């Protein structure tokens, strides 16, 4: 049986874990008797400082986004320095892992471990194929890509163009899209059915995904959605217990209350049951929504690797960028014009999007390299 070693992370945002889960599901479905997969958190291959830095990510992007932006810019300028330092930190545990597991291919899905692991592999003349699967859509940190990799799987045409402009050999890049987990398949199988199966005359259902937004802003959005559209609002707080408790307390004594949800495994169902999604423009949230054919209204993006994602939404007709909180409602107004005509058009654009439903394609491509 062939072996794949996937290098990922657990606590640096939702995307890396989502993608490695998607790959595990795909290989189990298509190659369960031919290929074995092992996922390793790259941060745990390092020392105490590296392991601690992973845990600081969520707090940093929530409370100090400007600091995160500066760290992002620093990593772009000092790529070689960061790769050398990380290589030293990872070397002992990584070499032990390679010896014990003996993989046929390594698939890296975190930027910190592209150049750093390739440094070790090339220095030790280790004969293992090395693929990079990029999980950011457009604003690609230069840590992500390295010409020493055998292949780089790109999530978008924009990312591919960026890498080529910054020196990556074009023949090393394959452009597929971002693989997504089971459950996020489109609820509609034919483009011709979209208009018929879009809510164009019933009460509107709006879903908010809270990606570390402040409670005061969320309350403003929820209250305005209710007053402007008399709609059903559901907000998912995820693992942010503090936001969940604050919202629950605020609305417990009011005549109107949204459906407030904490952590849930029912996100695919929620995306398919609602008509509009309001979210920060994280790459995984975007692509999962596109697969479920729910129009997106962006309420911002993390500086650095997410900052161009709202523009990506506009350019591809997958959603709307917004410039302020109140602009969220102006964009919803656009979707609802002429009997919700733009709601239908946006779902059609999502259905046609090239990067949709690509997990099996990515899995087959990786498998063909080792079988």
mmCIF file of C-alpha atoms in Angstrom:
data_model
loop_
_atom_site.group_PDB
_atom_site.id
_atom_site.type_symbol
_atom_site.label_atom_id
_atom_site.label_comp_id
_atom_site.label_asym_id
_atom_site.label_seq_id
_atom_site.Cartn_x
_atom_site.Cartn_y
_atom_site.Cartn_z
ATOM 1 C CA UNK A 1 0.000 0.000 0.000
ATOM 2 C CA UNK A 2 1.274 3.463 -0.948
ATOM 3 C CA UNK A 3 1.622 6.104 1.754
ATOM 4 C CA UNK A 4 0.850 9.829 1.703
ATOM 5 C CA UNK A 5 2.097 12.152 4.412
ATOM 6 C CA UNK A 6 0.021 15.338 4.705
ATOM 7 C CA UNK A 7 1.609 18.263 6.554
ATOM 8 C CA UNK A 8 -1.074 20.572 7.961
ATOM 9 C CA UNK A 9 -2.032 22.508 11.102
ATOM 10 C CA UNK A 10 -4.823 22.496 13.670
ATOM 11 C CA UNK A 11 -5.109 26.015 15.036
ATOM 12 C CA UNK A 12 -4.095 28.476 12.295
ATOM 13 C CA UNK A 13 -7.581 29.120 11.005
ATOM 14 C CA UNK A 14 -10.262 26.821 9.660
ATOM 15 C CA UNK A 15 -8.884 26.307 6.146
ATOM 16 C CA UNK A 16 -5.917 23.979 6.592
ATOM 17 C CA UNK A 17 -7.846 21.501 8.723
ATOM 18 C CA UNK A 18 -10.815 21.643 6.354
ATOM 19 C CA UNK A 19 -8.624 20.870 3.341
ATOM 20 C CA UNK A 20 -6.762 17.990 4.956
ATOM 21 C CA UNK A 21 -10.104 16.547 6.108
ATOM 22 C CA UNK A 22 -11.342 16.816 2.525
ATOM 23 C CA UNK A 23 -8.276 14.954 1.223
ATOM 24 C CA UNK A 24 -8.670 12.186 3.810
ATOM 25 C CA UNK A 25 -12.310 11.757 2.796
ATOM 26 C CA UNK A 26 -11.400 11.712 -0.891
ATOM 27 C CA UNK A 27 -8.651 9.096 -0.563
ATOM 28 C CA UNK A 28 -10.868 6.957 1.666
ATOM 29 C CA UNK A 29 -13.637 7.104 -0.926
ATOM 30 C CA UNK A 30 -11.522 6.493 -4.034
ATOM 31 C CA UNK A 31 -8.390 4.599 -2.927
ATOM 32 C CA UNK A 32 -9.122 3.059 0.455
ATOM 33 C CA UNK A 33 -7.401 -0.246 -0.434
ATOM 34 C CA UNK A 34 -4.460 1.279 -2.313
ATOM 35 C CA UNK A 35 -3.403 4.389 -0.427
ATOM 36 C CA UNK A 36 -2.897 5.152 3.251
ATOM 37 C CA UNK A 37 -2.873 8.766 4.470
ATOM 38 C CA UNK A 38 -1.316 10.218 7.585
ATOM 39 C CA UNK A 39 -1.872 13.835 8.686
ATOM 40 C CA UNK A 40 0.778 15.494 10.847
ATOM 41 C CA UNK A 41 0.550 18.937 12.407
ATOM 42 C CA UNK A 42 3.745 20.605 11.161
ATOM 43 C CA UNK A 43 3.949 22.854 14.218
ATOM 44 C CA UNK A 44 4.288 19.801 16.469
ATOM 45 C CA UNK A 45 7.464 18.837 14.629
ATOM 46 C CA UNK A 46 9.107 21.950 16.068
ATOM 47 C CA UNK A 47 10.115 23.077 19.525
ATOM 48 C CA UNK A 48 8.072 24.790 22.214
ATOM 49 C CA UNK A 49 8.240 28.227 20.555
ATOM 50 C CA UNK A 50 6.896 26.977 17.235
ATOM 51 C CA UNK A 51 4.126 24.979 18.911
ATOM 52 C CA UNK A 52 3.107 28.024 20.965
ATOM 53 C CA UNK A 53 3.014 30.272 17.894
ATOM 54 C CA UNK A 54 0.283 28.118 16.349
ATOM 55 C CA UNK A 55 -1.984 28.707 19.350
ATOM 56 C CA UNK A 56 -1.457 32.463 19.156
ATOM 57 C CA UNK A 57 -2.822 32.743 15.602
ATOM 58 C CA UNK A 58 -6.530 33.071 16.399
ATOM 59 C CA UNK A 59 -5.999 35.634 19.159
ATOM 60 C CA UNK A 60 -3.693 37.639 16.913
ATOM 61 C CA UNK A 61 -6.095 37.871 13.960
ATOM 62 C CA UNK A 62 -9.020 38.760 16.244
ATOM 63 C CA UNK A 63 -7.465 41.341 18.549
ATOM 64 C CA UNK A 64 -4.371 42.556 16.675
ATOM 65 C CA UNK A 65 -5.066 42.272 12.907
ATOM 66 C CA UNK A 66 -2.626 45.090 12.147
ATOM 67 C CA UNK A 67 0.117 43.169 13.909
ATOM 68 C CA UNK A 68 -0.771 40.082 11.878
ATOM 69 C CA UNK A 69 -0.556 42.172 8.698
ATOM 70 C CA UNK A 70 2.957 43.299 9.673
ATOM 71 C CA UNK A 71 3.986 39.705 10.372
ATOM 72 C CA UNK A 72 2.597 38.690 6.975
ATOM 73 C CA UNK A 73 4.614 41.419 5.214
ATOM 74 C CA UNK A 74 7.729 40.480 7.188
ATOM 75 C CA UNK A 75 7.418 36.823 6.163
ATOM 76 C CA UNK A 76 7.234 37.826 2.497
ATOM 77 C CA UNK A 77 10.425 39.895 2.719
ATOM 78 C CA UNK A 78 12.367 37.426 4.882
ATOM 79 C CA UNK A 79 11.271 34.145 3.325
ATOM 80 C CA UNK A 80 14.747 32.574 3.203
ATOM 81 C CA UNK A 81 15.514 33.524 6.801
ATOM 82 C CA UNK A 82 12.211 32.056 8.056
ATOM 83 C CA UNK A 83 12.713 28.863 6.039
ATOM 84 C CA UNK A 84 16.235 28.354 7.411
ATOM 85 C CA UNK A 85 15.159 28.955 10.997
ATOM 86 C CA UNK A 86 12.112 26.681 10.688
ATOM 87 C CA UNK A 87 14.231 23.939 9.044
ATOM 88 C CA UNK A 88 16.555 23.868 12.046
ATOM 89 C CA UNK A 89 13.575 23.674 14.415
ATOM 90 C CA UNK A 90 11.852 20.852 12.479
ATOM 91 C CA UNK A 91 14.814 18.739 11.381
ATOM 92 C CA UNK A 92 15.093 16.118 14.121
ATOM 93 C CA UNK A 93 11.401 15.239 14.421
ATOM 94 C CA UNK A 94 10.814 15.464 10.653
ATOM 95 C CA UNK A 95 13.658 13.063 9.836
ATOM 96 C CA UNK A 96 12.399 10.678 12.507
ATOM 97 C CA UNK A 97 8.888 10.871 11.027
ATOM 98 C CA UNK A 98 10.184 10.128 7.512
ATOM 99 C CA UNK A 99 12.195 7.159 8.747
ATOM 100 C CA UNK A 100 9.300 5.662 10.713
ATOM 101 C CA UNK A 101 6.480 6.292 8.229
ATOM 102 C CA UNK A 102 8.416 6.052 4.940
ATOM 103 C CA UNK A 103 5.913 7.949 2.752
ATOM 104 C CA UNK A 104 5.835 7.803 -1.048
ATOM 105 C CA UNK A 105 4.792 11.429 -1.296
ATOM 106 C CA UNK A 106 4.500 14.454 0.986
ATOM 107 C CA UNK A 107 1.608 16.887 0.456
ATOM 108 C CA UNK A 108 2.127 20.163 2.283
ATOM 109 C CA UNK A 109 -0.867 22.430 2.938
ATOM 110 C CA UNK A 110 0.691 25.097 5.168
ATOM 111 C CA UNK A 111 3.025 27.871 3.905
ATOM 112 C CA UNK A 112 5.497 27.611 6.779
ATOM 113 C CA UNK A 113 6.477 24.081 5.760
ATOM 114 C CA UNK A 114 7.123 24.401 2.030
ATOM 115 C CA UNK A 115 10.641 25.801 1.818
ATOM 116 C CA UNK A 116 11.618 24.672 5.314
ATOM 117 C CA UNK A 117 10.928 20.977 4.669
ATOM 118 C CA UNK A 118 12.366 21.152 1.155
ATOM 119 C CA UNK A 119 15.582 22.495 2.687
ATOM 120 C CA UNK A 120 15.853 19.324 4.777
ATOM 121 C CA UNK A 121 14.819 16.985 1.950
ATOM 122 C CA UNK A 122 17.321 18.405 -0.546
ATOM 123 C CA UNK A 123 20.184 18.665 1.949
ATOM 124 C CA UNK A 124 19.722 15.020 3.007
ATOM 125 C CA UNK A 125 19.064 13.808 -0.587
ATOM 126 C CA UNK A 126 15.774 12.225 0.472
ATOM 127 C CA UNK A 127 14.025 10.699 -2.541
ATOM 128 C CA UNK A 128 10.364 11.534 -1.821
ATOM 129 C CA UNK A 129 7.994 13.450 -4.069
ATOM 130 C CA UNK A 130 6.899 16.768 -2.561
ATOM 131 C CA UNK A 131 3.628 18.476 -3.530
ATOM 132 C CA UNK A 132 2.343 21.821 -2.267
ATOM 133 C CA UNK A 133 -1.418 22.389 -2.116
ATOM 134 C CA UNK A 134 -2.106 26.088 -1.597
ATOM 135 C CA UNK A 135 -5.131 26.992 0.534
ATOM 136 C CA UNK A 136 -5.149 30.782 0.030
ATOM 137 C CA UNK A 137 -7.000 32.081 -3.013
ATOM 138 C CA UNK A 138 -5.233 35.165 -4.340
ATOM 139 C CA UNK A 139 -2.886 36.950 -1.932
ATOM 140 C CA UNK A 140 -0.300 34.182 -1.785
ATOM 141 C CA UNK A 141 2.485 34.516 0.762
ATOM 142 C CA UNK A 142 5.813 33.741 -0.935
ATOM 143 C CA UNK A 143 6.443 31.165 1.792
ATOM 144 C CA UNK A 144 3.869 29.011 0.001
ATOM 145 C CA UNK A 145 5.730 28.271 -3.205
ATOM 146 C CA UNK A 146 9.150 26.849 -3.998
ATOM 147 C CA UNK A 147 10.545 25.715 -7.362
ATOM 148 C CA UNK A 148 12.110 22.668 -5.708
ATOM 149 C CA UNK A 149 8.646 21.152 -5.199
ATOM 150 C CA UNK A 150 7.604 18.496 -7.714
ATOM 151 C CA UNK A 151 4.174 20.083 -8.194
ATOM 152 C CA UNK A 152 2.187 22.999 -6.820
ATOM 153 C CA UNK A 153 -1.598 22.646 -6.829
ATOM 154 C CA UNK A 154 -3.108 26.104 -7.254
ATOM 155 C CA UNK A 155 -6.566 27.081 -5.939
ATOM 156 C CA UNK A 156 -7.316 29.747 -8.570
ATOM 157 C CA UNK A 157 -6.225 31.240 -11.869
ATOM 158 C CA UNK A 158 -5.289 34.403 -9.970
ATOM 159 C CA UNK A 159 -2.952 32.470 -7.664
ATOM 160 C CA UNK A 160 -1.372 30.746 -10.647
ATOM 161 C CA UNK A 161 -0.691 34.054 -12.400
ATOM 162 C CA UNK A 162 0.839 35.459 -9.209
ATOM 163 C CA UNK A 163 3.220 32.519 -8.810
ATOM 164 C CA UNK A 164 4.357 32.622 -12.429
ATOM 165 C CA UNK A 165 5.059 36.363 -12.132
ATOM 166 C CA UNK A 166 7.168 35.628 -9.053
ATOM 167 C CA UNK A 167 9.383 33.020 -10.626
ATOM 168 C CA UNK A 168 7.649 29.660 -10.321
ATOM 169 C CA UNK A 169 8.126 27.398 -13.337
ATOM 170 C CA UNK A 170 4.777 27.240 -15.132
ATOM 171 C CA UNK A 171 5.073 23.488 -15.774
ATOM 172 C CA UNK A 172 5.211 22.862 -12.024
ATOM 173 C CA UNK A 173 1.768 24.387 -11.430
ATOM 174 C CA UNK A 174 -1.598 22.694 -11.906
ATOM 175 C CA UNK A 175 -4.713 24.800 -11.370
ATOM 176 C CA UNK A 176 -7.689 22.908 -9.984
ATOM 177 C CA UNK A 177 -9.320 24.808 -7.129
ATOM 178 C CA UNK A 178 -9.714 24.254 -3.415
ATOM 179 C CA UNK A 179 -10.942 20.800 -2.305
ATOM 180 C CA UNK A 180 -13.865 20.825 0.112
ATOM 181 C CA UNK A 181 -15.294 18.346 2.601
ATOM 182 C CA UNK A 182 -18.186 15.928 2.245
ATOM 183 C CA UNK A 183 -21.581 17.570 2.584
ATOM 184 C CA UNK A 184 -20.799 20.755 0.683
ATOM 185 C CA UNK A 185 -21.911 19.408 -2.683
ATOM 186 C CA UNK A 186 -24.296 21.598 -4.687
ATOM 187 C CA UNK A 187 -27.997 21.036 -3.892
ATOM 188 C CA UNK A 188 -28.777 21.546 -7.596
ATOM 189 C CA UNK A 189 -27.347 19.306 -10.322
ATOM 190 C CA UNK A 190 -28.450 21.199 -13.445
ATOM 191 C CA UNK A 191 -28.008 24.892 -14.195
ATOM 192 C CA UNK A 192 -31.520 25.031 -15.660
ATOM 193 C CA UNK A 193 -33.002 24.254 -12.231
ATOM 194 C CA UNK A 194 -31.420 27.205 -10.442
ATOM 195 C CA UNK A 195 -34.127 29.816 -11.058
ATOM 196 C CA UNK A 196 -36.909 27.402 -10.138
ATOM 197 C CA UNK A 197 -35.146 26.381 -6.910
ATOM 198 C CA UNK A 198 -34.148 29.872 -5.763
ATOM 199 C CA UNK A 199 -36.253 31.661 -3.143
ATOM 200 C CA UNK A 200 -37.614 34.587 -5.158
ATOM 201 C CA UNK A 201 -40.856 35.318 -3.302
ATOM 202 C CA UNK A 202 -40.844 33.821 0.193
ATOM 203 C CA UNK A 203 -39.448 35.204 3.438
ATOM 204 C CA UNK A 204 -35.700 35.719 3.194
ATOM 205 C CA UNK A 205 -33.288 33.514 5.175
ATOM 206 C CA UNK A 206 -29.882 35.040 5.948
ATOM 207 C CA UNK A 207 -26.917 33.247 7.496
ATOM 208 C CA UNK A 208 -24.037 35.006 9.277
ATOM 209 C CA UNK A 209 -20.764 33.194 9.905
ATOM 210 C CA UNK A 210 -18.950 34.915 12.735
ATOM 211 C CA UNK A 211 -15.236 34.915 11.948
ATOM 212 C CA UNK A 212 -13.984 36.738 15.059
ATOM 213 C CA UNK A 213 -16.196 39.816 14.552
ATOM 214 C CA UNK A 214 -16.877 42.036 17.544
ATOM 215 C CA UNK A 215 -20.262 41.535 19.222
ATOM 216 C CA UNK A 216 -21.326 45.183 18.844
ATOM 217 C CA UNK A 217 -20.946 45.012 15.077
ATOM 218 C CA UNK A 218 -22.835 41.708 14.887
ATOM 219 C CA UNK A 219 -25.756 43.156 16.859
ATOM 220 C CA UNK A 220 -25.887 46.154 14.504
ATOM 221 C CA UNK A 221 -25.980 43.843 11.478
ATOM 222 C CA UNK A 222 -28.613 41.518 12.949
ATOM 223 C CA UNK A 223 -30.934 44.322 14.050
ATOM 224 C CA UNK A 224 -30.739 46.056 10.680
ATOM 225 C CA UNK A 225 -31.380 42.834 8.798
ATOM 226 C CA UNK A 226 -34.531 42.329 10.841
ATOM 227 C CA UNK A 227 -35.806 45.899 10.471
ATOM 228 C CA UNK A 228 -35.005 46.248 6.763
ATOM 229 C CA UNK A 229 -36.037 42.839 5.454
ATOM 230 C CA UNK A 230 -38.185 41.170 8.135
ATOM 231 C CA UNK A 231 -36.108 38.058 7.498
ATOM 232 C CA UNK A 232 -35.014 34.988 9.392
ATOM 233 C CA UNK A 233 -31.455 35.441 10.649
ATOM 234 C CA UNK A 234 -29.163 32.635 11.801
ATOM 235 C CA UNK A 235 -25.728 33.383 13.228
ATOM 236 C CA UNK A 236 -23.058 30.740 13.756
ATOM 237 C CA UNK A 237 -20.544 31.687 16.447
ATOM 238 C CA UNK A 238 -18.403 28.577 16.065
ATOM 239 C CA UNK A 239 -16.052 27.941 18.960
ATOM 240 C CA UNK A 240 -16.271 31.565 20.091
ATOM 241 C CA UNK A 241 -18.125 30.897 23.337
ATOM 242 C CA UNK A 242 -17.787 34.503 24.464
ATOM 243 C CA UNK A 243 -19.675 35.869 21.438
ATOM 244 C CA UNK A 244 -22.322 33.162 21.755
ATOM 245 C CA UNK A 245 -22.992 34.041 25.397
ATOM 246 C CA UNK A 246 -23.035 37.810 24.784
ATOM 247 C CA UNK A 247 -25.485 37.520 21.893
ATOM 248 C CA UNK A 248 -27.699 35.090 23.798
ATOM 249 C CA UNK A 249 -27.851 37.411 26.790
ATOM 250 C CA UNK A 250 -28.515 40.490 24.662
ATOM 251 C CA UNK A 251 -31.455 38.938 22.812
ATOM 252 C CA UNK A 252 -33.030 36.942 25.651
ATOM 253 C CA UNK A 253 -35.128 39.915 26.800
ATOM 254 C CA UNK A 254 -35.986 41.338 23.380
ATOM 255 C CA UNK A 255 -39.002 40.721 21.207
ATOM 256 C CA UNK A 256 -36.833 39.745 18.249
ATOM 257 C CA UNK A 257 -34.063 37.177 18.450
ATOM 258 C CA UNK A 258 -32.008 35.514 15.707
ATOM 259 C CA UNK A 259 -31.224 31.826 15.722
ATOM 260 C CA UNK A 260 -27.916 31.800 17.618
ATOM 261 C CA UNK A 261 -25.743 28.716 17.160
ATOM 262 C CA UNK A 262 -22.379 27.853 18.702
ATOM 263 C CA UNK A 263 -20.131 25.180 17.262
ATOM 264 C CA UNK A 264 -21.993 23.026 14.745
ATOM 265 C CA UNK A 265 -21.389 20.167 12.347
ATOM 266 C CA UNK A 266 -24.454 21.232 10.360
ATOM 267 C CA UNK A 267 -22.820 24.003 8.336
ATOM 268 C CA UNK A 268 -23.502 22.360 4.922
ATOM 269 C CA UNK A 269 -27.195 22.102 5.824
ATOM 270 C CA UNK A 270 -27.273 25.747 6.956
ATOM 271 C CA UNK A 271 -25.619 26.950 3.751
ATOM 272 C CA UNK A 272 -28.193 25.117 1.654
ATOM 273 C CA UNK A 273 -31.195 26.241 3.726
ATOM 274 C CA UNK A 274 -30.360 29.966 3.614
ATOM 275 C CA UNK A 275 -30.569 32.456 0.745
ATOM 276 C CA UNK A 276 -27.650 34.817 1.504
ATOM 277 C CA UNK A 277 -24.404 34.348 3.418
ATOM 278 C CA UNK A 278 -22.678 37.201 5.286
ATOM 279 C CA UNK A 279 -19.107 36.303 6.245
ATOM 280 C CA UNK A 280 -15.525 37.414 6.371
ATOM 281 C CA UNK A 281 -13.793 36.382 3.154
ATOM 282 C CA UNK A 282 -11.730 33.435 4.307
ATOM 283 C CA UNK A 283 -10.852 31.144 1.386
ATOM 284 C CA UNK A 284 -12.492 28.004 2.749
ATOM 285 C CA UNK A 285 -15.712 29.799 3.727
ATOM 286 C CA UNK A 286 -15.893 31.265 0.221
ATOM 287 C CA UNK A 287 -15.378 28.001 -1.643
ATOM 288 C CA UNK A 288 -17.684 25.991 0.624
ATOM 289 C CA UNK A 289 -20.393 28.613 0.034
ATOM 290 C CA UNK A 290 -19.788 28.577 -3.719
ATOM 291 C CA UNK A 291 -20.168 24.794 -3.762
ATOM 292 C CA UNK A 292 -23.485 25.141 -1.915
ATOM 293 C CA UNK A 293 -24.649 27.899 -4.306
ATOM 294 C CA UNK A 294 -25.346 30.560 -1.683
ATOM 295 C CA UNK A 295 -24.615 34.192 -2.696
ATOM 296 C CA UNK A 296 -21.981 35.832 -0.497
ATOM 297 C CA UNK A 297 -21.831 39.310 0.974
ATOM 298 C CA UNK A 298 -18.377 39.932 2.407
ATOM 299 C CA UNK A 299 -18.078 41.800 5.705
ATOM 300 C CA UNK A 300 -14.331 42.202 5.444
ATOM 301 C CA UNK A 301 -11.141 40.187 5.211
ATOM 302 C CA UNK A 302 -8.072 39.519 7.306
ATOM 303 C CA UNK A 303 -5.165 41.778 6.243
ATOM 304 C CA UNK A 304 -2.489 39.832 4.431
ATOM 305 C CA UNK A 305 -3.549 36.532 2.899
ATOM 306 C CA UNK A 306 -7.283 37.354 2.692
ATOM 307 C CA UNK A 307 -7.230 41.006 1.647
ATOM 308 C CA UNK A 308 -7.892 40.427 -2.069
ATOM 309 C CA UNK A 309 -10.550 37.740 -1.567
ATOM 310 C CA UNK A 310 -13.489 40.206 -1.599
ATOM 311 C CA UNK A 311 -12.215 41.509 -4.956
ATOM 312 C CA UNK A 312 -12.041 37.893 -6.137
ATOM 313 C CA UNK A 313 -15.728 37.511 -5.221
ATOM 314 C CA UNK A 314 -16.723 40.551 -7.277
ATOM 315 C CA UNK A 315 -14.538 39.663 -10.258
ATOM 316 C CA UNK A 316 -15.969 36.155 -10.562
ATOM 317 C CA UNK A 317 -19.577 37.098 -9.789
ATOM 318 C CA UNK A 318 -19.599 34.849 -6.713
ATOM 319 C CA UNK A 319 -20.432 37.528 -4.174
ATOM 320 C CA UNK A 320 -20.213 41.196 -3.252
ATOM 321 C CA UNK A 321 -17.408 43.087 -1.587
ATOM 322 C CA UNK A 322 -18.422 45.772 0.934
ATOM 323 C CA UNK A 323 -16.607 48.906 2.063
ATOM 324 C CA UNK A 324 -18.449 49.407 5.371
ATOM 325 C CA UNK A 325 -20.975 47.751 7.648
ATOM 326 C CA UNK A 326 -23.859 49.727 6.156
ATOM 327 C CA UNK A 327 -22.713 48.748 2.665
ATOM 328 C CA UNK A 328 -23.704 45.178 3.554
ATOM 329 C CA UNK A 329 -27.346 46.219 3.355
ATOM 330 C CA UNK A 330 -26.835 48.086 0.077
ATOM 331 C CA UNK A 331 -25.406 44.935 -1.463
ATOM 332 C CA UNK A 332 -28.327 42.864 -0.183
ATOM 333 C CA UNK A 333 -30.645 45.430 -1.775
ATOM 334 C CA UNK A 334 -28.883 44.762 -5.097
ATOM 335 C CA UNK A 335 -29.468 41.033 -4.745
ATOM 336 C CA UNK A 336 -33.177 41.611 -4.093
ATOM 337 C CA UNK A 337 -33.863 43.992 -6.999
ATOM 338 C CA UNK A 338 -36.348 42.930 -9.727
ATOM 339 C CA UNK A 339 -37.787 39.965 -7.839
ATOM 340 C CA UNK A 340 -34.352 38.845 -6.625
ATOM 341 C CA UNK A 341 -32.990 38.608 -10.155
ATOM 342 C CA UNK A 342 -29.364 39.093 -9.043
ATOM 343 C CA UNK A 343 -29.758 36.363 -6.450
ATOM 344 C CA UNK A 344 -30.442 33.944 -9.296
ATOM 345 C CA UNK A 345 -27.611 35.300 -11.471
ATOM 346 C CA UNK A 346 -25.085 34.957 -8.657
ATOM 347 C CA UNK A 347 -26.080 31.344 -8.027
ATOM 348 C CA UNK A 348 -25.658 30.668 -11.763
ATOM 349 C CA UNK A 349 -22.160 32.196 -11.667
ATOM 350 C CA UNK A 350 -21.300 30.003 -8.685
ATOM 351 C CA UNK A 351 -22.591 26.931 -10.530
ATOM 352 C CA UNK A 352 -20.360 27.768 -13.516
ATOM 353 C CA UNK A 353 -17.245 28.567 -11.455
ATOM 354 C CA UNK A 354 -14.223 26.515 -12.543
ATOM 355 C CA UNK A 355 -12.935 25.862 -9.022
ATOM 356 C CA UNK A 356 -16.098 24.145 -7.811
ATOM 357 C CA UNK A 357 -16.322 20.416 -7.013
ATOM 358 C CA UNK A 358 -12.609 19.661 -7.481
ATOM 359 C CA UNK A 359 -11.767 17.376 -4.580
ATOM 360 C CA UNK A 360 -11.887 14.131 -6.539
ATOM 361 C CA UNK A 361 -9.822 15.705 -9.323
ATOM 362 C CA UNK A 362 -7.127 16.701 -6.826
ATOM 363 C CA UNK A 363 -7.172 13.259 -5.176
ATOM 364 C CA UNK A 364 -6.878 11.436 -8.535
ATOM 365 C CA UNK A 365 -4.003 13.687 -9.575
ATOM 366 C CA UNK A 366 -2.005 13.012 -6.416
ATOM 367 C CA UNK A 367 -2.776 9.292 -6.549
ATOM 368 C CA UNK A 368 -1.631 8.994 -10.162
ATOM 369 C CA UNK A 369 1.817 10.223 -9.113
ATOM 370 C CA UNK A 370 2.449 7.244 -6.842
ATOM 371 C CA UNK A 371 0.344 4.360 -8.179
#
